[in-house]
mmCIF file of C-alpha atoms in Angstrom:
data_model
loop_
_atom_site.group_PDB
_atom_site.id
_atom_site.type_symbol
_atom_site.label_atom_id
_atom_site.label_comp_id
_atom_site.label_asym_id
_atom_site.label_seq_id
_atom_site.Cartn_x
_atom_site.Cartn_y
_atom_site.Cartn_z
ATOM 1 C CA MET A 1 126.595 84.296 121.125
ATOM 2 C CA ALA A 2 124.063 86.550 122.873
ATOM 3 C CA LYS A 3 120.491 86.976 121.408
ATOM 4 C CA LYS A 4 119.369 89.903 119.203
ATOM 5 C CA ARG A 5 116.919 91.648 120.965
ATOM 6 C CA ILE A 6 113.701 92.613 118.154
ATOM 7 C CA GLN A 7 110.861 94.321 118.486
ATOM 8 C CA PHE A 8 107.799 94.430 116.750
ATOM 9 C CA LEU A 9 105.451 97.433 115.996
ATOM 10 C CA ILE A 10 102.464 96.501 115.061
ATOM 11 C CA ASN A 11 99.641 98.781 113.714
ATOM 12 C CA PRO A 12 96.332 96.746 114.312
ATOM 13 C CA ILE A 13 94.134 98.546 111.688
ATOM 14 C CA SER A 14 96.332 98.538 108.625
ATOM 15 C CA GLY A 15 95.732 96.984 105.529
ATOM 16 C CA GLY A 16 91.756 96.648 106.936
ATOM 17 C CA ARG A 17 92.660 93.264 108.436
ATOM 18 C CA LYS A 18 92.946 92.366 111.969
ATOM 19 C CA LYS A 19 96.293 91.183 113.964
ATOM 20 C CA LYS A 20 94.633 89.110 116.479
ATOM 21 C CA GLY A 21 96.827 86.616 117.143
ATOM 22 C CA PHE A 22 99.858 88.318 115.437
ATOM 23 C CA GLU A 23 102.543 87.545 118.145
ATOM 24 C CA GLN A 24 101.697 83.681 118.453
ATOM 25 C CA SER A 25 101.987 83.090 114.737
ATOM 26 C CA ALA A 26 105.120 85.330 114.903
ATOM 27 C CA ARG A 27 106.831 83.150 117.709
ATOM 28 C CA LYS A 28 105.983 79.874 115.624
ATOM 29 C CA PHE A 29 108.242 81.131 112.981
ATOM 30 C CA LEU A 30 110.950 83.546 114.835
ATOM 31 C CA ASN A 31 114.041 82.036 115.637
ATOM 32 C CA ALA A 32 114.393 81.963 119.373
ATOM 33 C CA HIS A 33 117.854 80.618 119.239
ATOM 34 C CA LEU A 34 119.082 84.432 117.490
ATOM 35 C CA TYR A 35 116.298 86.419 118.894
ATOM 36 C CA GLU A 36 114.445 87.802 121.900
ATOM 37 C CA ALA A 37 111.330 89.193 120.687
ATOM 38 C CA GLU A 38 108.596 92.261 122.482
ATOM 39 C CA PHE A 39 105.887 92.793 120.730
ATOM 40 C CA LYS A 40 103.449 96.014 121.015
ATOM 41 C CA VAL A 41 100.728 97.452 119.554
ATOM 42 C CA THR A 42 100.683 101.336 118.121
ATOM 43 C CA GLU A 43 96.770 103.338 119.926
ATOM 44 C CA HIS A 44 97.375 106.133 117.850
ATOM 45 C CA ALA A 45 99.011 107.760 114.641
ATOM 46 C CA GLN A 46 102.463 108.601 115.659
ATOM 47 C CA HIS A 47 102.756 106.039 118.442
ATOM 48 C CA ALA A 48 105.049 103.978 115.795
ATOM 49 C CA SER A 49 107.751 106.687 116.373
ATOM 50 C CA ASP A 50 107.258 107.390 119.845
ATOM 51 C CA LEU A 51 107.891 103.742 120.482
ATOM 52 C CA ALA A 52 110.653 103.053 118.023
ATOM 53 C CA ARG A 53 112.540 106.322 119.851
ATOM 54 C CA LYS A 54 111.774 104.299 123.199
ATOM 55 C CA ALA A 55 113.650 101.096 122.144
ATOM 56 C CA ILE A 56 116.192 102.887 120.537
ATOM 57 C CA LYS A 57 117.604 104.541 123.838
ATOM 58 C CA GLU A 58 116.815 100.913 125.078
ATOM 59 C CA GLY A 59 119.244 99.535 122.826
ATOM 60 C CA VAL A 60 117.340 97.161 120.588
ATOM 61 C CA ASP A 61 119.006 95.492 117.947
ATOM 62 C CA LEU A 62 116.070 95.342 115.216
ATOM 63 C CA LEU A 63 112.557 97.107 114.852
ATOM 64 C CA VAL A 64 109.951 95.376 112.673
ATOM 65 C CA ALA A 65 107.434 97.571 111.485
ATOM 66 C CA VAL A 66 103.657 95.317 110.745
ATOM 67 C CA GLY A 67 101.827 97.189 108.615
ATOM 68 C CA GLY A 68 102.248 99.246 105.519
ATOM 69 C CA ASP A 69 104.042 102.083 104.147
ATOM 70 C CA GLY A 70 102.633 105.004 106.249
ATOM 71 C CA THR A 71 103.967 102.404 109.239
ATOM 72 C CA ILE A 72 107.012 101.902 107.638
ATOM 73 C CA ASN A 73 107.652 105.885 107.906
ATOM 74 C CA GLU A 74 106.803 106.132 111.363
ATOM 75 C CA ILE A 75 109.704 103.841 112.373
ATOM 76 C CA ALA A 76 112.029 104.329 109.949
ATOM 77 C CA LYS A 77 112.498 107.926 109.984
ATOM 78 C CA GLU A 78 113.522 106.983 113.767
ATOM 79 C CA LEU A 79 116.479 105.340 112.637
ATOM 80 C CA LEU A 80 117.569 107.196 109.537
ATOM 81 C CA HIS A 81 121.392 107.427 109.461
ATOM 82 C CA THR A 82 121.685 104.573 112.683
ATOM 83 C CA ALA A 83 123.263 101.308 112.597
ATOM 84 C CA ILE A 84 119.217 99.625 113.623
ATOM 85 C CA PRO A 85 117.790 97.748 110.777
ATOM 86 C CA LEU A 86 114.364 98.117 110.003
ATOM 87 C CA ALA A 87 112.566 94.693 108.986
ATOM 88 C CA ILE A 88 109.100 95.075 107.060
ATOM 89 C CA ILE A 89 105.827 92.563 107.953
ATOM 90 C CA PRO A 90 104.003 93.676 105.251
ATOM 91 C CA GLU A 91 99.895 94.335 106.388
ATOM 92 C CA GLY A 92 99.184 97.688 104.385
ATOM 93 C CA SER A 93 97.236 98.998 101.618
ATOM 94 C CA GLY A 94 99.274 98.934 99.058
ATOM 95 C CA ASN A 95 102.751 97.286 100.424
ATOM 96 C CA GLY A 96 104.892 99.483 97.749
ATOM 97 C CA LEU A 97 108.172 99.734 99.796
ATOM 98 C CA ALA A 98 108.008 95.817 101.060
ATOM 99 C CA ARG A 99 106.965 94.743 97.129
ATOM 100 C CA TYR A 100 110.447 97.004 95.849
ATOM 101 C CA LEU A 101 111.896 94.986 98.402
ATOM 102 C CA GLN A 102 110.451 91.476 97.299
ATOM 103 C CA ILE A 103 109.126 90.947 101.088
ATOM 104 C CA SER A 104 106.803 88.622 100.919
ATOM 105 C CA SER A 105 103.487 89.410 102.151
ATOM 106 C CA ASP A 106 103.126 85.849 103.825
ATOM 107 C CA LEU A 107 103.975 85.896 107.342
ATOM 108 C CA SER A 108 106.344 82.663 107.629
ATOM 109 C CA THR A 109 107.958 83.869 104.167
ATOM 110 C CA ALA A 110 108.500 87.446 105.683
ATOM 111 C CA ILE A 111 110.076 86.177 109.260
ATOM 112 C CA ASN A 112 112.097 83.766 107.446
ATOM 113 C CA LYS A 113 114.222 86.866 105.530
ATOM 114 C CA ILE A 114 114.610 88.127 109.364
ATOM 115 C CA ASN A 115 115.764 84.751 110.953
ATOM 116 C CA ALA A 116 118.312 84.735 107.565
ATOM 117 C CA GLY A 117 119.310 88.463 108.944
ATOM 118 C CA HIS A 118 120.285 89.931 104.922
ATOM 119 C CA VAL A 119 121.049 93.733 105.055
ATOM 120 C CA SER A 120 120.910 96.490 102.674
ATOM 121 C CA THR A 121 121.173 100.086 102.336
ATOM 122 C CA ILE A 122 118.564 102.402 100.552
ATOM 123 C CA ASP A 123 117.899 105.742 100.284
ATOM 124 C CA SER A 124 115.895 108.246 101.224
ATOM 125 C CA GLY A 125 113.927 111.284 100.605
ATOM 126 C CA LEU A 126 112.757 114.665 102.666
ATOM 127 C CA VAL A 127 110.148 117.198 102.144
ATOM 128 C CA ASN A 128 110.870 120.290 103.754
ATOM 129 C CA GLY A 129 112.830 118.074 106.620
ATOM 130 C CA LYS A 130 110.348 115.499 106.662
ATOM 131 C CA ALA A 131 110.931 112.056 105.511
ATOM 132 C CA PHE A 132 109.574 109.314 103.147
ATOM 133 C CA PHE A 133 110.981 106.361 101.770
ATOM 134 C CA ASN A 134 108.596 105.231 98.963
ATOM 135 C CA VAL A 135 106.563 107.562 97.448
ATOM 136 C CA ALA A 136 105.886 111.368 98.397
ATOM 137 C CA GLY A 137 103.551 113.408 96.185
ATOM 138 C CA MET A 138 101.180 116.669 95.426
ATOM 139 C CA GLY A 139 97.500 117.118 93.919
ATOM 140 C CA PHE A 140 95.436 114.306 92.917
ATOM 141 C CA ASP A 141 96.944 111.762 94.913
ATOM 142 C CA ALA A 142 97.216 114.330 97.766
ATOM 143 C CA LEU A 143 94.104 114.539 97.798
ATOM 144 C CA ILE A 144 93.210 110.953 97.422
ATOM 145 C CA SER A 145 95.380 110.313 100.540
ATOM 146 C CA ASN A 146 93.716 113.207 102.289
ATOM 147 C CA ARG A 147 90.486 111.497 101.318
ATOM 148 C CA PHE A 148 91.573 107.852 102.268
ATOM 149 C CA ALA A 149 92.987 108.201 105.650
ATOM 150 C CA GLU A 150 89.373 109.703 106.598
ATOM 151 C CA ASN A 151 87.625 106.346 104.921
ATOM 152 C CA LEU A 152 86.383 103.569 106.825
ATOM 153 C CA THR A 153 86.913 101.502 103.844
ATOM 154 C CA ARG A 154 90.490 100.294 103.794
ATOM 155 C CA GLY A 155 92.857 98.434 100.618
ATOM 156 C CA PRO A 156 92.892 98.520 97.155
ATOM 157 C CA VAL A 157 88.855 98.756 96.958
ATOM 158 C CA GLY A 158 88.143 101.453 99.212
ATOM 159 C CA TYR A 159 90.823 103.404 97.591
ATOM 160 C CA LEU A 160 89.866 103.014 94.093
ATOM 161 C CA LYS A 161 86.510 104.175 95.026
ATOM 162 C CA ILE A 162 87.499 107.145 96.099
ATOM 163 C CA VAL A 163 89.516 108.044 93.327
ATOM 164 C CA LEU A 164 86.345 107.719 90.584
ATOM 165 C CA GLN A 165 84.968 109.992 93.218
ATOM 166 C CA GLU A 166 86.827 112.877 92.910
ATOM 167 C CA ILE A 167 88.672 112.356 89.353
ATOM 168 C CA SER A 168 85.916 113.854 87.248
ATOM 169 C CA ARG A 169 85.575 117.042 89.183
ATOM 170 C CA TYR A 170 89.591 117.317 90.245
ATOM 171 C CA ARG A 171 91.103 120.694 88.561
ATOM 172 C CA PRO A 172 94.981 120.605 87.096
ATOM 173 C CA GLN A 173 97.718 123.373 88.889
ATOM 174 C CA SER A 174 100.305 125.233 88.083
ATOM 175 C CA TYR A 175 104.070 124.023 89.279
ATOM 176 C CA THR A 176 107.680 125.639 88.799
ATOM 177 C CA LEU A 177 109.729 123.058 89.404
ATOM 178 C CA ASN A 178 113.881 123.158 89.854
ATOM 179 C CA ILE A 179 115.347 120.112 89.452
ATOM 180 C CA ASP A 180 118.826 120.114 90.082
ATOM 181 C CA GLY A 181 119.383 123.787 89.029
ATOM 182 C CA LYS A 182 116.699 122.581 85.599
ATOM 183 C CA ILE A 183 113.606 124.810 85.268
ATOM 184 C CA LEU A 184 110.369 123.709 84.389
ATOM 185 C CA ASN A 185 106.912 125.320 84.137
ATOM 186 C CA ARG A 186 104.196 122.601 84.488
ATOM 187 C CA GLU A 187 100.398 122.625 84.803
ATOM 188 C CA ALA A 188 100.087 119.158 86.006
ATOM 189 C CA PHE A 189 97.370 116.679 87.398
ATOM 190 C CA MET A 190 100.170 115.749 89.881
ATOM 191 C CA ILE A 191 103.509 115.201 90.544
ATOM 192 C CA SER A 192 104.733 112.450 92.189
ATOM 193 C CA ILE A 193 108.536 112.222 93.734
ATOM 194 C CA ALA A 194 109.324 108.425 93.894
ATOM 195 C CA ASN A 195 112.178 106.517 96.019
ATOM 196 C CA SER A 196 110.881 103.183 95.272
ATOM 197 C CA PRO A 197 109.044 102.194 91.664
ATOM 198 C CA GLN A 198 105.528 101.706 92.759
ATOM 199 C CA TYR A 199 102.446 103.124 94.699
ATOM 200 C CA GLY A 200 101.545 99.378 95.898
ATOM 201 C CA ASN A 201 99.804 96.670 94.768
ATOM 202 C CA ASN A 202 101.928 96.687 91.769
ATOM 203 C CA ALA A 203 100.853 100.198 90.579
ATOM 204 C CA TYR A 204 104.501 101.288 88.699
ATOM 205 C CA ILE A 205 104.404 104.931 88.740
ATOM 206 C CA ALA A 206 108.301 105.373 88.215
ATOM 207 C CA PRO A 207 109.463 101.907 86.313
ATOM 208 C CA GLY A 208 112.411 102.855 86.235
ATOM 209 C CA ALA A 209 113.180 104.364 90.292
ATOM 210 C CA THR A 210 115.556 102.321 92.564
ATOM 211 C CA ALA A 211 116.106 103.229 95.904
ATOM 212 C CA ASP A 212 119.736 103.082 96.001
ATOM 213 C CA ASP A 213 120.846 104.983 93.578
ATOM 214 C CA GLY A 214 120.812 108.247 95.163
ATOM 215 C CA LEU A 215 118.232 110.278 92.820
ATOM 216 C CA LEU A 216 114.575 110.839 93.267
ATOM 217 C CA ASP A 217 112.411 110.243 90.645
ATOM 218 C CA VAL A 218 110.585 113.242 89.632
ATOM 219 C CA CYS A 219 107.160 111.923 87.885
ATOM 220 C CA ILE A 220 104.381 115.044 86.808
ATOM 221 C CA ILE A 221 101.198 113.668 85.337
ATOM 222 C CA LYS A 222 100.029 116.311 83.289
ATOM 223 C CA GLN A 223 96.012 116.592 82.826
ATOM 224 C CA PHE A 224 94.430 113.682 80.364
ATOM 225 C CA PRO A 225 90.717 112.965 78.857
ATOM 226 C CA LEU A 226 88.646 111.364 81.671
ATOM 227 C CA LEU A 227 88.173 108.865 78.897
ATOM 228 C CA GLN A 228 92.348 108.405 78.955
ATOM 229 C CA PHE A 229 91.683 107.250 82.728
ATOM 230 C CA PRO A 230 91.326 103.403 81.579
ATOM 231 C CA VAL A 231 94.595 103.828 79.478
ATOM 232 C CA MET A 232 96.808 105.274 82.454
ATOM 233 C CA ILE A 233 95.851 102.877 85.337
ATOM 234 C CA TYR A 234 97.406 100.100 82.366
ATOM 235 C CA HIS A 235 100.426 101.651 81.763
ATOM 236 C CA LEU A 236 100.199 101.775 85.494
ATOM 237 C CA PHE A 237 100.159 98.150 86.325
ATOM 238 C CA SER A 238 101.992 96.648 83.096
ATOM 239 C CA ARG A 239 104.927 98.922 84.048
ATOM 240 C CA THR A 240 104.817 101.426 80.786
ATOM 241 C CA ALA A 241 103.987 105.107 82.703
ATOM 242 C CA HIS A 242 107.320 106.443 81.194
ATOM 243 C CA GLN A 243 105.567 105.791 78.025
ATOM 244 C CA SER A 244 102.539 107.954 78.547
ATOM 245 C CA GLU A 245 102.452 111.081 76.757
ATOM 246 C CA TYR A 246 100.801 112.164 79.772
ATOM 247 C CA VAL A 247 103.916 111.425 81.747
ATOM 248 C CA GLU A 248 106.824 112.948 82.498
ATOM 249 C CA ILE A 249 109.687 111.798 84.082
ATOM 250 C CA ILE A 250 113.142 113.225 85.654
ATOM 251 C CA LYS A 251 115.669 112.099 87.832
ATOM 252 C CA GLY A 252 117.333 114.678 90.461
ATOM 253 C CA LYS A 253 118.991 114.829 93.935
ATOM 254 C CA HIS A 254 117.967 118.763 94.923
ATOM 255 C CA ILE A 255 114.657 119.924 93.472
ATOM 256 C CA VAL A 256 112.687 122.902 94.958
ATOM 257 C CA ILE A 257 108.757 122.578 93.825
ATOM 258 C CA GLU A 258 106.842 126.212 94.025
ATOM 259 C CA ARG A 259 102.761 125.924 93.701
ATOM 260 C CA GLU A 260 99.695 128.236 93.653
ATOM 261 C CA THR A 261 99.103 127.884 97.095
ATOM 262 C CA ALA A 262 99.740 125.851 100.023
ATOM 263 C CA GLY A 263 97.894 122.682 100.974
ATOM 264 C CA PRO A 264 97.622 118.715 101.169
ATOM 265 C CA VAL A 265 101.054 116.419 100.322
ATOM 266 C CA HIS A 266 101.604 112.922 101.209
ATOM 267 C CA LEU A 267 104.634 110.849 102.559
ATOM 268 C CA ASP A 268 104.704 107.325 101.851
ATOM 269 C CA GLY A 269 100.323 108.110 101.710
ATOM 270 C CA GLU A 270 99.972 110.018 104.814
ATOM 271 C CA PRO A 271 98.802 113.165 104.274
ATOM 272 C CA LEU A 272 99.798 116.114 105.448
ATOM 273 C CA GLU A 273 99.600 120.421 104.798
ATOM 274 C CA LEU A 274 102.791 121.414 103.475
ATOM 275 C CA ASP A 275 103.880 125.141 102.529
ATOM 276 C CA ARG A 276 103.313 126.244 99.095
ATOM 277 C CA LYS A 277 107.412 126.280 98.417
ATOM 278 C CA LEU A 278 108.154 122.358 98.766
ATOM 279 C CA THR A 279 112.223 121.781 99.202
ATOM 280 C CA ILE A 280 112.914 117.858 98.170
ATOM 281 C CA ASP A 281 116.100 116.334 98.719
ATOM 282 C CA VAL A 282 117.456 112.852 98.504
ATOM 283 C CA LEU A 283 119.316 111.173 101.761
ATOM 284 C CA PRO A 284 121.424 108.840 99.800
ATOM 285 C CA SER A 285 122.601 104.763 101.792
ATOM 286 C CA SER A 286 120.569 106.177 104.748
ATOM 287 C CA LEU A 287 118.714 103.406 106.343
ATOM 288 C CA LYS A 288 119.245 99.785 106.827
ATOM 289 C CA VAL A 289 116.362 97.297 105.819
ATOM 290 C CA VAL A 290 116.239 93.693 105.990
ATOM 291 C CA CYS A 291 115.627 92.171 102.692
#
């Protein structure tokens, strides 16, 4: 039987961890009887997307994202509605999607999943035509994603430091939401759109979300007193965000959100500027993943 062509796309700076020696370690665990492997290192933002498109044209059978949710996003958006699966080696700051898919951050365990070759299909989401696979958001978390992208300190410590710097001066915005025809007017600290349950690092914003139900979880976080911040953190890490009086979660397929001004949005933690009006849709069963 012919070997399958597998290509590892490696983000060398994800998660603040160097990837020197990754290829040698990966080859040690990868089943060489099944796979003919190539390893490529990304050099700039969106380079993983460029490499993925090239790999698809060259007939690669499997692409592996070596990085975090942002790296996964760059590669997965090129694989939407194709027969080529995505595998993940979690090497990011939060690894939200990998944690949901129960992919270990231990290299040998993650590669053993690739050797086993079990493939599932998950949903994805679109915000104004741009894909996300874990969580998208606006408001405070989009601001933090913007600051985090500029920060030299990666990982949870760097993220928490920025949160503490910004939280006391951030002001909520007014939003009008249309969720499958239901109109809501809300003043919100932030709004997250969850395809899977957590941001990463086991912080669960949408404990009831699943990535294969054909729905997105719209999580509206209302302004809360600063003294309640530790309680909100507790809710995230105890998977009880839905029990907070400051959190409202509504499932939907087609969501339109109008906000006060155009501004930052994040898709899987990667910030970008989008229009005042955001049209969000679920793409059911649109991505094949090894898990």
